[in-house]
């Protein structure tokens, strides 16, 4: 279902016709070399496409408009090799609507001390040409990323790569379609939100279907298709009967297999990329979708529990942004469940009733079938595992009534100190930055939710840049957070984002 689009990024070099043909030939040659080497680096997730040097208002305008209409173009990388008078960029930038990266680099790494003369100076003017260009972009109030450094430096290439993923998130955000087969849980505040405003800001389409329509689709999945998927489960996962009759256990698992196939067909048929369910609104479904939802999340679908469509869309967004990433460690919805307040071992046990994506798992994944203390259905089958160690980010998108805020917390995921044999759900365990006490205090002051969209594979910078591109506030809780400054950040946000 995750059909990877063949996105590309255009590399546009700025100059002017003041320098003569020979100089412009060098400019073109240099930018071709840079584009070639960037593509050869193996570090960029998407291809960079060289474009002819931009030297006039007309060409700049035409190129930006072509970028707008080219479906494969996910953004433009600009660089001023020489001086390019920035008024020539105004009309093009005014009309441009896609992500913009300003690569502030220069062709040569070192000052050529022995040979440098005025010809060289005229030809290599990034240091001031890029300032002229940067000025107009700032004056026009255009959101863009600035990356500084020599183009052959691996760190610079990695920053370009990182921005490319943000850019694809920005482009793809407007194609996210969330299916609600249940409303938000009664009386819950933080999972609510303004769906019209979400579409205006993020482009998300959030639609409702009666749960029994999807239940009918589940019901129509054949026995043979269902049992073939059950066989796949039994091959792939450990089966933990825990005293249950093997046949009865398998029948419970088959219910989830049928839900997985039925849900996926329904989502595909209607072109949705994320889904929410609610344990209290299951219609004709025999079990709360557990294993089924876990598998769909691993396939790239977004998910939010108890009708939480904002988390569903955020999980989908993160799945898009991390797509095809080598050595990706995973992305999932999670929920803050229980604290460990023991000194030196502080952290938050992350779990949910059932629905944690196995992409974050480490070690064996088992199927268990256990009663659910909530709802009134059969004991649902679910995948149980523990998660990887390492750094990640937990995000919460909240609706403050007049606007959205994205809260981003750097977290350190750790191994569970001890096994929890009686806990029949998947878990993660993390300590938020800068520590549990300040991290949780800041999260609560910011109004962060109990559900989060979590990933190991993106950075706070990437998600913050996405939020800025959407025109919403991003607040960061990280190793530098202290409460006094954090409260000031929130106050400034209140003024700025009114
Ligand atoms: Mn929940």
GROMACS .gro file of C-alpha atoms and ligand atoms in nm:
model
  499
    1UNK     CA    1   0.000   0.000   0.000
    2UNK     CA    2   0.281   0.241   0.073
    3UNK     CA    3   0.351   0.318  -0.288
    4UNK     CA    4   0.682   0.497  -0.284
    5UNK     CA    5   0.675   0.802  -0.503
    6UNK     CA    6   0.980   0.869  -0.708
    7UNK     CA    7   1.047   1.210  -0.559
    8UNK     CA    8   1.329   1.430  -0.683
    9UNK     CA    9   1.480   1.757  -0.572
   10UNK     CA   10   1.583   2.030  -0.813
   11UNK     CA   11   1.920   2.196  -0.775
   12UNK     CA   12   1.903   2.558  -0.889
   13UNK     CA   13   2.215   2.769  -0.902
   14UNK     CA   14   2.185   3.145  -0.901
   15UNK     CA   15   2.401   3.389  -1.096
   16UNK     CA   16   2.359   3.682  -1.334
   17UNK     CA   17   2.479   3.774  -1.686
   18UNK     CA   18   2.730   4.032  -1.567
   19UNK     CA   19   3.022   3.795  -1.560
   20UNK     CA   20   3.042   3.679  -1.921
   21UNK     CA   21   2.996   3.342  -2.081
   22UNK     CA   22   3.318   3.187  -1.959
   23UNK     CA   23   3.233   3.252  -1.598
   24UNK     CA   24   2.877   3.124  -1.646
   25UNK     CA   25   3.016   2.811  -1.809
   26UNK     CA   26   3.224   2.751  -1.496
   27UNK     CA   27   2.922   2.812  -1.275
   28UNK     CA   28   2.723   2.551  -1.466
   29UNK     CA   29   3.010   2.306  -1.462
   30UNK     CA   30   3.061   2.346  -1.088
   31UNK     CA   31   2.696   2.297  -1.004
   32UNK     CA   32   2.685   1.987  -1.226
   33UNK     CA   33   2.980   1.844  -1.037
   34UNK     CA   34   2.812   1.916  -0.702
   35UNK     CA   35   2.488   1.751  -0.812
   36UNK     CA   36   2.676   1.450  -0.944
   37UNK     CA   37   2.871   1.405  -0.623
   38UNK     CA   38   2.564   1.452  -0.404
   39UNK     CA   39   2.390   1.176  -0.596
   40UNK     CA   40   2.696   0.953  -0.578
   41UNK     CA   41   2.731   1.003  -0.201
   42UNK     CA   42   2.476   0.733  -0.129
   43UNK     CA   43   2.357   0.943   0.163
   44UNK     CA   44   2.060   1.113   0.001
   45UNK     CA   45   1.726   0.932   0.008
   46UNK     CA   46   1.614   1.107  -0.312
   47UNK     CA   47   1.778   1.211  -0.635
   48UNK     CA   48   1.899   1.564  -0.698
   49UNK     CA   49   1.828   1.699  -1.048
   50UNK     CA   50   2.053   1.966  -1.199
   51UNK     CA   51   1.881   2.267  -1.352
   52UNK     CA   52   2.032   2.533  -1.582
   53UNK     CA   53   2.175   2.835  -1.402
   54UNK     CA   54   1.914   3.094  -1.306
   55UNK     CA   55   2.014   3.439  -1.424
   56UNK     CA   56   1.695   3.630  -1.503
   57UNK     CA   57   1.361   3.705  -1.339
   58UNK     CA   58   1.183   3.523  -1.620
   59UNK     CA   59   1.387   3.206  -1.593
   60UNK     CA   60   1.364   3.202  -1.213
   61UNK     CA   61   0.989   3.246  -1.227
   62UNK     CA   62   0.947   2.979  -1.494
   63UNK     CA   63   1.167   2.729  -1.310
   64UNK     CA   64   0.984   2.770  -0.979
   65UNK     CA   65   0.650   2.732  -1.153
   66UNK     CA   66   0.770   2.419  -1.329
   67UNK     CA   67   0.876   2.287  -0.989
   68UNK     CA   68   0.526   2.360  -0.858
   69UNK     CA   69   0.359   2.158  -1.129
   70UNK     CA   70   0.610   1.873  -1.156
   71UNK     CA   71   0.454   1.595  -0.948
   72UNK     CA   72   0.788   1.429  -0.884
   73UNK     CA   73   0.955   1.745  -0.757
   74UNK     CA   74   0.940   1.756  -0.376
   75UNK     CA   75   1.148   2.068  -0.332
   76UNK     CA   76   1.410   2.303  -0.469
   77UNK     CA   77   1.767   2.343  -0.345
   78UNK     CA   78   1.905   2.689  -0.417
   79UNK     CA   79   2.264   2.810  -0.411
   80UNK     CA   80   2.414   3.137  -0.533
   81UNK     CA   81   2.747   3.055  -0.694
   82UNK     CA   82   2.806   3.419  -0.779
   83UNK     CA   83   2.614   3.730  -0.689
   84UNK     CA   84   2.252   3.707  -0.803
   85UNK     CA   85   2.062   4.030  -0.738
   86UNK     CA   86   1.779   3.915  -0.517
   87UNK     CA   87   1.504   4.130  -0.664
   88UNK     CA   88   1.519   3.892  -0.961
   89UNK     CA   89   1.401   3.616  -0.725
   90UNK     CA   90   1.095   3.794  -0.588
   91UNK     CA   91   0.832   3.692  -0.842
   92UNK     CA   92   0.956   3.332  -0.859
   93UNK     CA   93   0.963   3.297  -0.483
   94UNK     CA   94   0.620   3.458  -0.452
   95UNK     CA   95   0.476   3.193  -0.679
   96UNK     CA   96   0.672   2.897  -0.543
   97UNK     CA   97   0.476   2.663  -0.314
   98UNK     CA   98   0.704   2.370  -0.230
   99UNK     CA   99   0.979   2.314   0.030
  100UNK     CA  100   1.289   2.526  -0.014
  101UNK     CA  101   1.645   2.453   0.093
  102UNK     CA  102   1.912   2.718   0.081
  103UNK     CA  103   2.242   2.534   0.053
  104UNK     CA  104   2.499   2.787   0.161
  105UNK     CA  105   2.813   2.634   0.019
  106UNK     CA  106   3.089   2.721  -0.225
  107UNK     CA  107   3.258   2.516  -0.492
  108UNK     CA  108   3.610   2.523  -0.349
  109UNK     CA  109   3.672   2.398   0.000
  110UNK     CA  110   3.987   2.596   0.070
  111UNK     CA  111   4.096   2.946  -0.023
  112UNK     CA  112   4.344   2.891  -0.312
  113UNK     CA  113   4.612   3.102  -0.147
  114UNK     CA  114   4.874   3.077  -0.422
  115UNK     CA  115   4.649   3.146  -0.718
  116UNK     CA  116   4.366   3.359  -0.587
  117UNK     CA  117   4.309   3.673  -0.794
  118UNK     CA  118   4.016   3.899  -0.883
  119UNK     CA  119   3.886   3.662  -1.150
  120UNK     CA  120   3.854   3.395  -0.886
  121UNK     CA  121   3.685   3.639  -0.650
  122UNK     CA  122   3.431   3.736  -0.917
  123UNK     CA  123   3.352   3.378  -0.997
  124UNK     CA  124   3.318   3.246  -0.642
  125UNK     CA  125   3.093   3.477  -0.447
  126UNK     CA  126   2.870   3.246  -0.246
  127UNK     CA  127   2.971   3.407   0.082
  128UNK     CA  128   2.807   3.732  -0.017
  129UNK     CA  129   2.579   3.617  -0.300
  130UNK     CA  130   2.401   3.382  -0.062
  131UNK     CA  131   2.357   3.664   0.187
  132UNK     CA  132   2.185   3.878  -0.074
  133UNK     CA  133   1.954   3.588  -0.160
  134UNK     CA  134   1.895   3.496   0.205
  135UNK     CA  135   1.794   3.852   0.276
  136UNK     CA  136   1.507   3.852   0.031
  137UNK     CA  137   1.380   3.513   0.145
  138UNK     CA  138   1.374   3.644   0.503
  139UNK     CA  139   1.216   3.972   0.399
  140UNK     CA  140   0.943   3.780   0.217
  141UNK     CA  141   0.884   3.568   0.529
  142UNK     CA  142   0.931   3.241   0.344
  143UNK     CA  143   0.989   2.929   0.553
  144UNK     CA  144   1.304   2.752   0.436
  145UNK     CA  145   1.595   2.546   0.560
  146UNK     CA  146   1.947   2.682   0.550
  147UNK     CA  147   2.234   2.432   0.544
  148UNK     CA  148   2.586   2.572   0.570
  149UNK     CA  149   2.911   2.398   0.478
  150UNK     CA  150   3.114   2.247   0.200
  151UNK     CA  151   2.900   2.031  -0.025
  152UNK     CA  152   3.143   1.737  -0.014
  153UNK     CA  153   3.136   1.724   0.366
  154UNK     CA  154   2.945   1.418   0.480
  155UNK     CA  155   2.781   1.614   0.760
  156UNK     CA  156   2.643   1.864   0.510
  157UNK     CA  157   2.518   1.582   0.289
  158UNK     CA  158   2.349   1.421   0.589
  159UNK     CA  159   2.175   1.748   0.671
  160UNK     CA  160   2.050   1.771   0.313
  161UNK     CA  161   1.931   1.410   0.340
  162UNK     CA  162   1.752   1.487   0.665
  163UNK     CA  163   1.579   1.790   0.514
  164UNK     CA  164   1.471   1.584   0.211
  165UNK     CA  165   1.270   1.361   0.444
  166UNK     CA  166   1.109   1.667   0.604
  167UNK     CA  167   1.029   1.803   0.258
  168UNK     CA  168   0.862   1.480   0.153
  169UNK     CA  169   0.663   1.495   0.479
  170UNK     CA  170   0.551   1.847   0.389
  171UNK     CA  171   0.450   1.744   0.037
  172UNK     CA  172   0.282   1.421   0.143
  173UNK     CA  173   0.100   1.570   0.441
  174UNK     CA  174  -0.163   1.706   0.207
  175UNK     CA  175  -0.237   1.355   0.079
  176UNK     CA  176  -0.298   1.195   0.420
  177UNK     CA  177  -0.648   1.055   0.449
  178UNK     CA  178  -0.766   0.927   0.785
  179UNK     CA  179  -1.063   0.693   0.818
  180UNK     CA  180  -1.260   0.713   1.140
  181UNK     CA  181  -1.470   0.406   1.207
  182UNK     CA  182  -1.551   0.540   1.551
  183UNK     CA  183  -1.582   0.879   1.713
  184UNK     CA  184  -1.350   0.998   1.988
  185UNK     CA  185  -1.392   0.834   2.324
  186UNK     CA  186  -1.668   0.998   2.523
  187UNK     CA  187  -1.562   1.287   2.747
  188UNK     CA  188  -1.196   1.273   2.643
  189UNK     CA  189  -1.056   1.617   2.556
  190UNK     CA  190  -0.708   1.576   2.414
  191UNK     CA  191  -0.800   1.337   2.133
  192UNK     CA  192  -1.053   1.590   2.001
  193UNK     CA  193  -0.976   1.861   1.751
  194UNK     CA  194  -1.090   2.077   1.464
  195UNK     CA  195  -1.086   1.860   1.154
  196UNK     CA  196  -1.153   2.149   0.919
  197UNK     CA  197  -0.860   2.342   1.062
  198UNK     CA  198  -0.645   2.029   1.034
  199UNK     CA  199  -0.727   2.012   0.665
  200UNK     CA  200  -0.652   2.381   0.619
  201UNK     CA  201  -0.322   2.358   0.804
  202UNK     CA  202  -0.195   2.009   0.721
  203UNK     CA  203  -0.406   1.900   0.427
  204UNK     CA  204  -0.542   1.600   0.616
  205UNK     CA  205  -0.876   1.458   0.514
  206UNK     CA  206  -1.049   1.300   0.811
  207UNK     CA  207  -1.370   1.114   0.727
  208UNK     CA  208  -1.610   0.890   0.913
  209UNK     CA  209  -1.758   0.556   0.808
  210UNK     CA  210  -2.010   0.354   1.007
  211UNK     CA  211  -1.817   0.078   1.180
  212UNK     CA  212  -2.050  -0.187   1.040
  213UNK     CA  213  -1.949  -0.098   0.684
  214UNK     CA  214  -1.596  -0.204   0.759
  215UNK     CA  215  -1.727  -0.497   0.966
  216UNK     CA  216  -1.917  -0.619   0.657
  217UNK     CA  217  -1.597  -0.596   0.456
  218UNK     CA  218  -1.422  -0.803   0.724
  219UNK     CA  219  -1.704  -1.055   0.714
  220UNK     CA  220  -1.667  -1.097   0.339
  221UNK     CA  221  -1.303  -1.209   0.362
  222UNK     CA  222  -1.294  -1.577   0.271
  223UNK     CA  223  -1.204  -1.853   0.511
  224UNK     CA  224  -0.916  -1.963   0.288
  225UNK     CA  225  -0.760  -1.616   0.271
  226UNK     CA  226  -0.798  -1.584   0.646
  227UNK     CA  227  -0.638  -1.920   0.721
  228UNK     CA  228  -0.349  -1.850   0.482
  229UNK     CA  229  -0.272  -1.537   0.684
  230UNK     CA  230  -0.307  -1.728   1.010
  231UNK     CA  231  -0.046  -1.973   0.877
  232UNK     CA  232   0.180  -1.677   0.806
  233UNK     CA  233   0.133  -1.553   1.163
  234UNK     CA  234   0.212  -1.896   1.306
  235UNK     CA  235   0.529  -1.912   1.100
  236UNK     CA  236   0.641  -1.564   1.190
  237UNK     CA  237   0.549  -1.525   1.556
  238UNK     CA  238   0.582  -1.732   1.873
  239UNK     CA  239   0.253  -1.870   1.994
  240UNK     CA  240   0.200  -1.829   2.368
  241UNK     CA  241  -0.105  -2.037   2.454
  242UNK     CA  242  -0.072  -1.977   2.830
  243UNK     CA  243  -0.303  -2.265   2.905
  244UNK     CA  244  -0.559  -2.194   2.633
  245UNK     CA  245  -0.683  -2.468   2.407
  246UNK     CA  246  -0.476  -2.454   2.082
  247UNK     CA  247  -0.781  -2.470   1.854
  248UNK     CA  248  -0.974  -2.209   2.047
  249UNK     CA  249  -0.661  -1.990   2.045
  250UNK     CA  250  -0.628  -2.025   1.672
  251UNK     CA  251  -0.992  -1.927   1.619
  252UNK     CA  252  -0.925  -1.606   1.811
  253UNK     CA  253  -0.617  -1.537   1.600
  254UNK     CA  254  -0.818  -1.602   1.284
  255UNK     CA  255  -1.059  -1.327   1.384
  256UNK     CA  256  -0.769  -1.081   1.378
  257UNK     CA  257  -0.640  -1.218   1.046
  258UNK     CA  258  -0.983  -1.162   0.894
  259UNK     CA  259  -0.990  -0.809   1.039
  260UNK     CA  260  -0.645  -0.733   0.895
  261UNK     CA  261  -0.749  -0.841   0.546
  262UNK     CA  262  -1.092  -0.677   0.563
  263UNK     CA  263  -0.958  -0.350   0.700
  264UNK     CA  264  -0.680  -0.335   0.445
  265UNK     CA  265  -0.920  -0.399   0.157
  266UNK     CA  266  -1.160  -0.135   0.285
  267UNK     CA  267  -0.881   0.120   0.330
  268UNK     CA  268  -0.733   0.046  -0.011
  269UNK     CA  269  -1.065   0.054  -0.188
  270UNK     CA  270  -1.147   0.393  -0.039
  271UNK     CA  271  -0.791   0.525  -0.053
  272UNK     CA  272  -0.718   0.592   0.314
  273UNK     CA  273  -0.375   0.579   0.477
  274UNK     CA  274  -0.462   0.589   0.844
  275UNK     CA  275  -0.742   0.461   1.063
  276UNK     CA  276  -0.882   0.507   1.411
  277UNK     CA  277  -1.083   0.258   1.614
  278UNK     CA  278  -1.249   0.272   1.955
  279UNK     CA  279  -1.291  -0.021   2.192
  280UNK     CA  280  -1.638   0.109   2.284
  281UNK     CA  281  -1.767   0.126   1.930
  282UNK     CA  282  -1.701  -0.203   1.755
  283UNK     CA  283  -2.036  -0.277   1.591
  284UNK     CA  284  -2.033  -0.627   1.447
  285UNK     CA  285  -1.656  -0.674   1.494
  286UNK     CA  286  -1.593  -0.973   1.717
  287UNK     CA  287  -1.274  -0.839   1.877
  288UNK     CA  288  -1.107  -0.506   1.925
  289UNK     CA  289  -0.859  -0.494   1.633
  290UNK     CA  290  -0.525  -0.567   1.800
  291UNK     CA  291  -0.292  -0.790   1.605
  292UNK     CA  292  -0.468  -0.667   1.290
  293UNK     CA  293  -0.394  -0.301   1.362
  294UNK     CA  294  -0.038  -0.382   1.467
  295UNK     CA  295   0.023  -0.547   1.131
  296UNK     CA  296  -0.137  -0.261   0.939
  297UNK     CA  297   0.084  -0.011   1.121
  298UNK     CA  298   0.387  -0.214   1.023
  299UNK     CA  299   0.270  -0.197   0.663
  300UNK     CA  300   0.278   0.183   0.685
  301UNK     CA  301  -0.075   0.277   0.790
  302UNK     CA  302  -0.124   0.541   1.055
  303UNK     CA  303  -0.326   0.450   1.361
  304UNK     CA  304  -0.480   0.625   1.658
  305UNK     CA  305  -0.672   0.453   1.936
  306UNK     CA  306  -1.001   0.571   2.088
  307UNK     CA  307  -1.076   0.782   1.783
  308UNK     CA  308  -0.750   0.976   1.804
  309UNK     CA  309  -0.727   1.092   1.442
  310UNK     CA  310  -0.446   1.342   1.507
  311UNK     CA  311  -0.218   1.061   1.626
  312UNK     CA  312  -0.328   0.843   1.335
  313UNK     CA  313  -0.227   1.113   1.088
  314UNK     CA  314   0.101   1.185   1.270
  315UNK     CA  315   0.198   0.816   1.272
  316UNK     CA  316   0.124   0.800   0.900
  317UNK     CA  317   0.326   1.117   0.843
  318UNK     CA  318   0.624   0.969   1.027
  319UNK     CA  319   0.590   0.645   0.831
  320UNK     CA  320   0.611   0.848   0.510
  321UNK     CA  321   0.907   1.052   0.629
  322UNK     CA  322   1.104   0.741   0.731
  323UNK     CA  323   1.010   0.536   0.427
  324UNK     CA  324   1.291   0.335   0.274
  325UNK     CA  325   1.533   0.440   0.547
  326UNK     CA  326   1.821   0.199   0.581
  327UNK     CA  327   1.841   0.046   0.931
  328UNK     CA  328   1.518   0.215   1.040
  329UNK     CA  329   1.427   0.119   1.397
  330UNK     CA  330   1.056   0.186   1.382
  331UNK     CA  331   0.760   0.417   1.431
  332UNK     CA  332   0.445   0.362   1.634
  333UNK     CA  333   0.163   0.508   1.832
  334UNK     CA  334   0.239   0.478   2.204
  335UNK     CA  335   0.078   0.583   2.528
  336UNK     CA  336   0.230   0.689   2.859
  337UNK     CA  337   0.112   0.419   3.096
  338UNK     CA  338   0.307   0.386   3.419
  339UNK     CA  339   0.604   0.556   3.582
  340UNK     CA  340   0.907   0.413   3.748
  341UNK     CA  341   1.006   0.670   4.011
  342UNK     CA  342   1.292   0.467   4.159
  343UNK     CA  343   1.593   0.701   4.179
  344UNK     CA  344   1.841   0.638   3.901
  345UNK     CA  345   1.593   0.418   3.713
  346UNK     CA  346   1.329   0.676   3.629
  347UNK     CA  347   1.122   0.638   3.319
  348UNK     CA  348   0.781   0.587   3.163
  349UNK     CA  349   0.646   0.250   3.062
  350UNK     CA  350   0.492   0.294   2.720
  351UNK     CA  351   0.218   0.060   2.606
  352UNK     CA  352  -0.142   0.046   2.493
  353UNK     CA  353  -0.431  -0.186   2.525
  354UNK     CA  354  -0.302  -0.370   2.220
  355UNK     CA  355  -0.202  -0.148   1.933
  356UNK     CA  356   0.175  -0.097   1.924
  357UNK     CA  357   0.356  -0.128   1.591
  358UNK     CA  358   0.596  -0.424   1.574
  359UNK     CA  359   0.841  -0.214   1.370
  360UNK     CA  360   0.981  -0.094   1.707
  361UNK     CA  361   1.024  -0.448   1.844
  362UNK     CA  362   1.348  -0.603   1.947
  363UNK     CA  363   1.378  -0.978   1.983
  364UNK     CA  364   1.100  -1.231   1.947
  365UNK     CA  365   0.742  -1.128   1.884
  366UNK     CA  366   0.470  -1.344   2.034
  367UNK     CA  367   0.098  -1.377   1.989
  368UNK     CA  368  -0.107  -1.382   2.306
  369UNK     CA  369  -0.477  -1.403   2.352
  370UNK     CA  370  -0.605  -1.243   2.669
  371UNK     CA  371  -0.920  -1.080   2.797
  372UNK     CA  372  -0.949  -0.706   2.761
  373UNK     CA  373  -1.068  -0.538   3.074
  374UNK     CA  374  -1.259  -0.281   2.869
  375UNK     CA  375  -1.525  -0.329   2.605
  376UNK     CA  376  -1.753  -0.626   2.570
  377UNK     CA  377  -1.603  -0.848   2.302
  378UNK     CA  378  -1.404  -1.170   2.267
  379UNK     CA  379  -1.051  -1.187   2.405
  380UNK     CA  380  -0.845  -1.022   2.132
  381UNK     CA  381  -0.522  -1.170   1.994
  382UNK     CA  382  -0.229  -0.931   1.999
  383UNK     CA  383   0.144  -0.918   1.930
  384UNK     CA  384   0.358  -0.887   2.241
  385UNK     CA  385   0.719  -0.772   2.244
  386UNK     CA  386   0.962  -0.530   2.399
  387UNK     CA  387   1.127  -0.248   2.207
  388UNK     CA  388   1.468  -0.135   2.092
  389UNK     CA  389   1.705   0.074   2.296
  390UNK     CA  390   1.823   0.411   2.175
  391UNK     CA  391   1.722   0.768   2.109
  392UNK     CA  392   1.381   0.856   1.973
  393UNK     CA  393   1.126   1.134   1.967
  394UNK     CA  394   0.777   1.137   2.115
  395UNK     CA  395   0.542   1.389   1.959
  396UNK     CA  396   0.199   1.517   2.049
  397UNK     CA  397  -0.009   1.738   1.824
  398UNK     CA  398  -0.270   1.920   2.030
  399UNK     CA  399  -0.556   2.152   1.943
  400UNK     CA  400  -0.558   2.451   2.177
  401UNK     CA  401  -0.893   2.577   2.055
  402UNK     CA  402  -0.757   2.854   1.839
  403UNK     CA  403  -0.454   2.674   1.697
  404UNK     CA  404  -0.240   2.360   1.691
  405UNK     CA  405   0.082   2.303   1.881
  406UNK     CA  406   0.333   2.024   1.820
  407UNK     CA  407   0.523   1.909   2.128
  408UNK     CA  408   0.844   1.718   2.059
  409UNK     CA  409   1.030   1.537   2.334
  410UNK     CA  410   1.367   1.368   2.290
  411UNK     CA  411   1.351   1.036   2.474
  412UNK     CA  412   1.600   0.763   2.556
  413UNK     CA  413   1.455   0.416   2.518
  414UNK     CA  414   1.590   0.154   2.752
  415UNK     CA  415   1.551  -0.215   2.812
  416UNK     CA  416   1.284  -0.303   3.063
  417UNK     CA  417   1.464  -0.364   3.389
  418UNK     CA  418   1.279  -0.690   3.444
  419UNK     CA  419   1.044  -0.908   3.241
  420UNK     CA  420   0.673  -0.846   3.299
  421UNK     CA  421   0.528  -1.191   3.236
  422UNK     CA  422   0.176  -1.096   3.337
  423UNK     CA  423   0.153  -0.792   3.111
  424UNK     CA  424   0.001  -0.916   2.783
  425UNK     CA  425   0.089  -0.615   2.567
  426UNK     CA  426   0.386  -0.477   2.376
  427UNK     CA  427   0.593  -0.220   2.565
  428UNK     CA  428   0.860   0.040   2.532
  429UNK     CA  429   1.032   0.213   2.823
  430UNK     CA  430   1.191   0.554   2.803
  431UNK     CA  431   1.335   0.832   3.004
  432UNK     CA  432   1.240   1.169   2.859
  433UNK     CA  433   1.502   1.440   2.821
  434UNK     CA  434   1.630   1.620   3.015
  435UNK     CA  435   1.507   1.381   3.288
  436UNK     CA  436   1.173   1.237   3.393
  437UNK     CA  437   1.088   1.520   3.632
  438UNK     CA  438   1.156   1.818   3.407
  439UNK     CA  439   1.050   1.632   3.092
  440UNK     CA  440   0.708   1.534   3.229
  441UNK     CA  441   0.658   1.875   3.392
  442UNK     CA  442   0.727   2.051   3.061
  443UNK     CA  443   0.507   1.803   2.869
  444UNK     CA  444   0.215   1.870   3.105
  445UNK     CA  445   0.266   2.247   3.099
  446UNK     CA  446   0.264   2.237   2.719
  447UNK     CA  447  -0.063   2.042   2.725
  448UNK     CA  448   0.082   1.724   2.569
  449UNK     CA  449  -0.144   1.421   2.531
  450UNK     CA  450  -0.118   1.069   2.670
  451UNK     CA  451  -0.108   0.925   2.317
  452UNK     CA  452   0.206   0.997   2.119
  453UNK     CA  453   0.338   0.942   1.771
  454UNK     CA  454   0.683   0.798   1.835
  455UNK     CA  455   0.979   0.718   1.614
  456UNK     CA  456   1.343   0.622   1.652
  457UNK     CA  457   1.418   0.742   1.302
  458UNK     CA  458   1.346   1.114   1.288
  459UNK     CA  459   1.484   1.407   1.483
  460UNK     CA  460   1.318   1.690   1.671
  461UNK     CA  461   1.466   1.922   1.407
  462UNK     CA  462   1.288   1.737   1.127
  463UNK     CA  463   0.951   1.738   1.298
  464UNK     CA  464   0.994   2.100   1.410
  465UNK     CA  465   1.074   2.203   1.054
  466UNK     CA  466   0.764   2.021   0.936
  467UNK     CA  467   0.554   2.206   1.196
  468UNK     CA  468   0.702   2.540   1.092
  469UNK     CA  469   0.626   2.465   0.729
  470UNK     CA  470   0.266   2.397   0.832
  471UNK     CA  471   0.259   2.732   1.007
  472UNK     CA  472   0.210   2.592   1.356
  473UNK     CA  473   0.405   2.617   1.680
  474UNK     CA  474   0.664   2.354   1.768
  475UNK     CA  475   0.795   2.328   2.123
  476UNK     CA  476   1.097   2.120   2.209
  477UNK     CA  477   1.166   1.932   2.530
  478UNK     CA  478   1.526   1.818   2.521
  479UNK     CA  479   1.854   1.814   2.709
  480UNK     CA  480   1.856   2.195   2.723
  481UNK     CA  481   1.506   2.235   2.864
  482UNK     CA  482   1.455   2.415   3.191
  483UNK     CA  483   1.110   2.505   3.314
  484UNK     CA  484   1.161   2.879   3.348
  485UNK     CA  485   1.271   2.921   2.985
  486UNK     CA  486   1.020   2.665   2.866
  487UNK     CA  487   0.733   2.866   3.015
  488UNK     CA  488   0.867   3.172   2.836
  489UNK     CA  489   0.868   2.975   2.509
  490UNK     CA  490   0.504   2.883   2.565
  491UNK     CA  491   0.413   3.244   2.642
  492UNK     CA  492   0.590   3.367   2.328
  493UNK     CA  493   0.406   3.102   2.128
  494UNK     CA  494   0.075   3.221   2.270
  495UNK     CA  495   0.146   3.570   2.143
  496UNK     CA  496   0.299   3.477   1.811
  497UNK     CA  497   0.049   3.212   1.704
  498UNK     CA  498  -0.267   3.392   1.814
  499LIG    MN1  499  -0.539   0.512   2.468
   0.00000   0.00000   0.00000
